[in-house]
Amino acid sequence: VDVEALIAGVLAGERRAVARAISAVEDGAPELPAISAGLYARTGTAATIGLTGAPGVGKSTLAGELVRAAREAGRTVAVLAVDPTSPYTGGALLGDRVRMQEHATDEGVFIRSMATRGHLGGMSLAAPEAVRILDAAGYDLVIVETVGVGQAEVDVAAATDTALVVLAPGLGDAVQMAKAGILEVADVFVVNKADRDGANEVVRELHQMLRMGPPRTWAPPVLATAALERRGIAELWEAVDEHRGHLTASGDLEGKRRARQLREVESLAAERFRLRAAATLEDDAGLLADLAARRIDPYAAADQLARGSPA
Ligand SMILES: Nc1nc2c(ncn2[C@@H]2O[C@H](COP(=O)(O)OP(=O)(O)O)[C@@H](O)[C@H]2O)c(=O)[nH]1
Ligand SMILES: [Mg+2]
């Protein structure tokens, strides 16, 4: 792989280069550190939006509508549909492509599914790297859609500037969301399928849960949408804009990004250390023998390994 050409291609916004770079992230390819090094200085300008919620609530449909809103506002946009639990981009994600097909010929739109094939840090590390590639490629807006509401999905949503949590009548109730820790990371709540019975109850339930939670500097609004009928989309777009305005004005955007960088470097370093410690331990016949003979205990052995690693 010609990494220099790949980096230049991404920076020039060439779709094939962007697609190849994201594949390198999925695979945890050996050239990934070099790609990251070549792009990082050119990132940080895209706005990022996360879409999380139970399967079937309408995330992909909403993503398609947000793409339309972004294009109408004259902004370019990328959609990254991620499945943190699967090494394959499964049926749900392929369905997403079909749903967003009307944008397929628009040069200002890039749509891509992503799975975790070989990236050692899993999706919570792979997704932010893929987002940075899209950022470096010049997309004004990056929308990240996850397939469900597990811990990995919460992590991915928390790694965007504005996290949208989507519910729908009969799907993924608020109590379930609270258990998954998703309420805390939500910046905007979307109750989709407002054309169906029960949407008002979901809205009410959410307001109730929010009242019970701790006070926050940003009170997440609860919006009702009917994505299929394109109802409530303008209001949603406005709420996203407002949240971004709040982030910028309050300094929370800087804080959020700093916290994210810290977590990411910490995770990457921990992953490297874990691999190195495992390899060292396997090679250290003496230490293993001491452990087996009970001459050293696991805590002391771990300390020894930790001290032995260069910082
Ligand atoms: N009635 C109704 N159906 C919707 C609405 N939005 C999406 N759907 C449908 O719900 C199904 C799941 O939508 P999808 O966007 O794939 O959900 P995802 O799994 O969260 O990405 C599809 O059949 C959509 O057409 C809506 O506002 N009202
Ligand atoms: Mg979807």
Coordinates of C-alpha atoms in Angstrom, one line a residue, residues 2-235:
D2 CA 1.3 3.4 -1.0
V3 CA 0.4 5.2 2.3
E4 CA 1.5 8.6 1.0
A5 CA -0.8 8.4 -2.0
L6 CA -3.6 7.2 0.2
I7 CA -3.2 10.1 2.6
A8 CA -3.0 12.6 -0.3
G9 CA -6.2 11.0 -1.8
V10 CA -8.1 11.3 1.5
L11 CA -7.1 14.9 1.9
A12 CA -8.2 15.6 -1.6
G13 CA -11.6 14.1 -0.8
E14 CA -11.2 11.2 -3.3
R15 CA -13.9 8.7 -2.5
R16 CA -11.9 5.6 -3.3
A17 CA -9.1 6.7 -1.0
V18 CA -11.5 7.5 1.8
A19 CA -13.1 4.0 1.4
R20 CA -9.7 2.3 1.4
A21 CA -8.6 4.2 4.5
I22 CA -11.8 3.2 6.3
S23 CA -11.2 -0.4 5.3
A24 CA -7.7 -0.1 6.8
V25 CA -9.4 1.0 10.1
E26 CA -11.8 -1.9 10.0
D27 CA -9.0 -4.4 9.5
G28 CA -6.6 -2.8 12.0
A29 CA -4.1 -2.7 9.0
P30 CA -0.4 -2.3 9.8
E31 CA -0.3 1.0 7.9
L32 CA -3.1 2.5 10.2
P33 CA -0.7 4.4 12.5
A34 CA 0.9 6.0 9.4
I35 CA -2.4 6.9 8.0
S36 CA -3.5 8.4 11.3
A37 CA -0.3 10.4 11.5
G38 CA -0.7 11.8 8.1
L39 CA -4.3 12.9 8.7
Y40 CA -4.6 14.0 12.3
A41 CA -3.4 17.6 11.8
R42 CA -6.1 18.1 9.2
T43 CA -9.0 17.0 11.4
G44 CA -11.2 18.7 13.9
T45 CA -13.4 20.8 11.6
A46 CA -16.3 18.5 10.9
A47 CA -19.4 18.5 13.1
T48 CA -20.3 15.1 14.3
I49 CA -23.7 13.7 15.1
G50 CA -24.5 10.3 16.7
L51 CA -27.7 8.3 16.1
T52 CA -28.4 5.6 18.7
G53 CA -31.5 3.6 19.5
A54 CA -33.0 0.2 19.3
P55 CA -33.1 -1.5 15.9
G56 CA -36.2 -0.4 13.9
V57 CA -36.8 2.9 15.5
G58 CA -36.0 4.7 12.3
K59 CA -32.3 5.8 12.7
S60 CA -31.4 5.2 9.1
T61 CA -34.5 7.0 7.8
L62 CA -33.7 9.9 10.1
A63 CA -30.1 9.9 8.9
G64 CA -31.4 10.1 5.3
E65 CA -33.5 13.1 6.3
L66 CA -30.6 14.8 8.1
V67 CA -28.5 14.3 4.9
R68 CA -31.2 16.1 3.0
A69 CA -31.3 18.9 5.5
A70 CA -27.5 19.2 5.4
R71 CA -27.5 19.4 1.6
E72 CA -30.2 22.0 1.6
A73 CA -28.1 24.0 4.0
G74 CA -25.2 23.7 1.5
R75 CA -23.1 21.3 3.6
T76 CA -21.4 18.1 2.6
V77 CA -22.1 15.1 4.7
A78 CA -20.9 11.6 5.4
V79 CA -22.8 8.8 7.1
L80 CA -21.0 6.0 8.9
A81 CA -23.2 3.1 9.8
V82 CA -21.4 1.1 12.4
D83 CA -22.1 -2.3 13.9
P84 CA -19.9 -2.7 17.0
T85 CA -20.9 -6.3 17.6
S86 CA -20.2 -7.9 14.3
P87 CA -17.2 -8.5 12.1
Y88 CA -19.5 -8.3 9.1
T89 CA -21.6 -5.4 7.8
G90 CA -24.9 -7.3 8.2
G91 CA -28.3 -7.1 6.7
A92 CA -29.5 -4.1 8.7
L93 CA -26.6 -2.1 7.4
L94 CA -27.1 -3.2 3.9
G95 CA -30.7 -2.1 4.2
D96 CA -29.5 1.3 5.3
R97 CA -27.7 1.6 2.0
V98 CA -30.9 0.9 0.1
R99 CA -32.8 3.5 2.2
M100 CA -30.2 6.2 1.5
Q101 CA -29.9 5.3 -2.2
E102 CA -31.5 8.6 -3.3
H103 CA -28.3 10.3 -2.1
A104 CA -26.0 7.8 -3.9
T105 CA -25.3 9.9 -6.9
D106 CA -24.7 13.1 -4.9
E107 CA -21.0 14.0 -4.8
G108 CA -21.5 15.8 -1.6
V109 CA -22.7 12.7 0.2
F110 CA -20.6 9.7 1.3
I111 CA -22.3 6.7 2.9
R112 CA -20.4 3.8 4.4
S113 CA -21.1 0.8 6.6
M114 CA -18.4 -0.4 9.0
A115 CA -17.8 -3.4 11.2
T116 CA -15.0 -4.5 13.5
R117 CA -12.9 -7.0 11.7
G118 CA -9.4 -6.7 13.0
H119 CA -9.1 -3.4 14.9
L120 CA -7.8 -4.4 18.3
G121 CA -9.5 -1.7 20.2
G122 CA -12.9 -2.7 18.9
M123 CA -15.4 -0.2 17.6
S124 CA -15.0 2.4 20.3
L125 CA -11.5 3.0 19.0
A126 CA -12.1 2.2 15.3
A127 CA -15.2 4.5 14.9
P128 CA -13.4 7.7 16.0
E129 CA -10.6 7.0 13.6
A130 CA -13.0 6.4 10.7
V131 CA -14.8 9.7 11.6
R132 CA -11.4 11.5 11.5
I133 CA -10.8 10.2 8.0
L134 CA -14.1 11.6 6.9
D135 CA -13.3 14.8 8.7
A136 CA -9.9 15.1 6.9
A137 CA -11.6 14.3 3.6
G138 CA -13.5 17.6 4.1
Y139 CA -17.0 16.5 4.9
D140 CA -18.7 19.3 6.9
L141 CA -20.9 16.9 8.8
V142 CA -20.4 13.3 9.8
I143 CA -23.4 11.3 11.0
V144 CA -22.6 8.1 12.9
E145 CA -25.4 5.5 13.1
T146 CA -25.1 2.5 15.4
V147 CA -27.3 -0.6 15.2
G148 CA -28.5 -0.9 18.7
V149 CA -28.1 0.3 22.3
G150 CA -25.4 -1.8 23.9
Q151 CA -22.4 -0.5 25.8
A152 CA -20.3 -0.3 22.6
E153 CA -23.0 1.8 20.9
V154 CA -23.2 4.1 23.9
D155 CA -19.4 4.6 23.6
V156 CA -19.6 5.3 19.9
A157 CA -22.5 7.8 20.5
A158 CA -20.6 9.5 23.3
A159 CA -17.7 10.0 20.9
T160 CA -19.7 12.4 18.8
D161 CA -20.3 16.1 19.5
T162 CA -24.1 15.8 19.4
A163 CA -25.6 12.5 20.4
L164 CA -29.2 11.8 19.2
V165 CA -31.0 9.1 21.1
V166 CA -33.9 7.8 19.0
L167 CA -37.0 6.0 20.4
A168 CA -40.3 4.9 18.9
P169 CA -43.6 3.7 20.3
G170 CA -43.3 0.0 21.2
L171 CA -39.5 -0.1 20.6
G172 CA -36.7 0.5 23.1
D173 CA -38.5 2.1 26.1
A174 CA -36.9 4.7 28.3
V175 CA -36.3 2.4 31.3
Q176 CA -34.2 0.1 29.0
M177 CA -32.3 3.2 27.8
A178 CA -31.6 4.3 31.3
K179 CA -30.1 0.8 32.1
A180 CA -27.9 1.1 29.1
G181 CA -26.6 4.4 30.3
I182 CA -27.8 6.1 27.2
L183 CA -29.8 8.8 28.9
E184 CA -26.7 10.5 30.2
V185 CA -25.0 10.7 26.8
A186 CA -28.1 12.0 25.0
D187 CA -28.0 15.6 23.9
V188 CA -31.3 15.4 22.0
F189 CA -34.1 12.9 22.3
V190 CA -36.0 12.0 19.2
V191 CA -39.3 10.1 19.4
N192 CA -39.8 8.9 15.9
K193 CA -42.9 7.3 14.3
A194 CA -45.0 10.1 15.8
D195 CA -47.6 9.1 13.2
R196 CA -48.2 6.0 15.4
D197 CA -50.2 5.5 18.6
G198 CA -48.2 5.8 21.8
A199 CA -45.7 8.4 20.7
N200 CA -47.0 11.0 23.2
E201 CA -46.6 8.5 26.0
V202 CA -43.0 8.0 25.1
V203 CA -42.4 11.7 25.0
R204 CA -44.1 12.0 28.5
E205 CA -42.1 9.1 29.9
L206 CA -38.8 10.7 28.7
H207 CA -39.7 14.1 30.2
Q208 CA -40.4 12.3 33.5
M209 CA -37.1 10.4 33.4
L210 CA -35.2 13.7 32.7
R211 CA -36.9 15.4 35.6
M212 CA -35.6 12.7 37.9
G213 CA -32.0 13.0 36.6
P214 CA -29.4 15.4 37.8
P215 CA -29.6 19.0 36.5
R216 CA -27.4 19.7 33.5
T217 CA -26.1 22.8 31.8
W218 CA -27.8 21.6 28.6
A219 CA -31.3 20.3 29.1
P220 CA -31.8 17.7 26.3
P221 CA -34.9 18.6 24.3
V222 CA -37.4 15.9 23.4
L223 CA -38.6 16.1 19.8
A224 CA -41.2 14.1 18.0
T225 CA -40.6 13.2 14.3
A226 CA -42.3 11.1 11.6
A227 CA -39.3 10.6 9.4
L228 CA -41.2 8.7 6.7
E229 CA -43.5 11.7 6.3
R230 CA -40.6 14.2 6.8
R231 CA -42.4 15.7 9.8
G232 CA -40.4 17.3 12.6
I233 CA -37.1 17.2 10.6
A234 CA -36.7 21.0 10.4
E235 CA -37.1 21.2 14.2

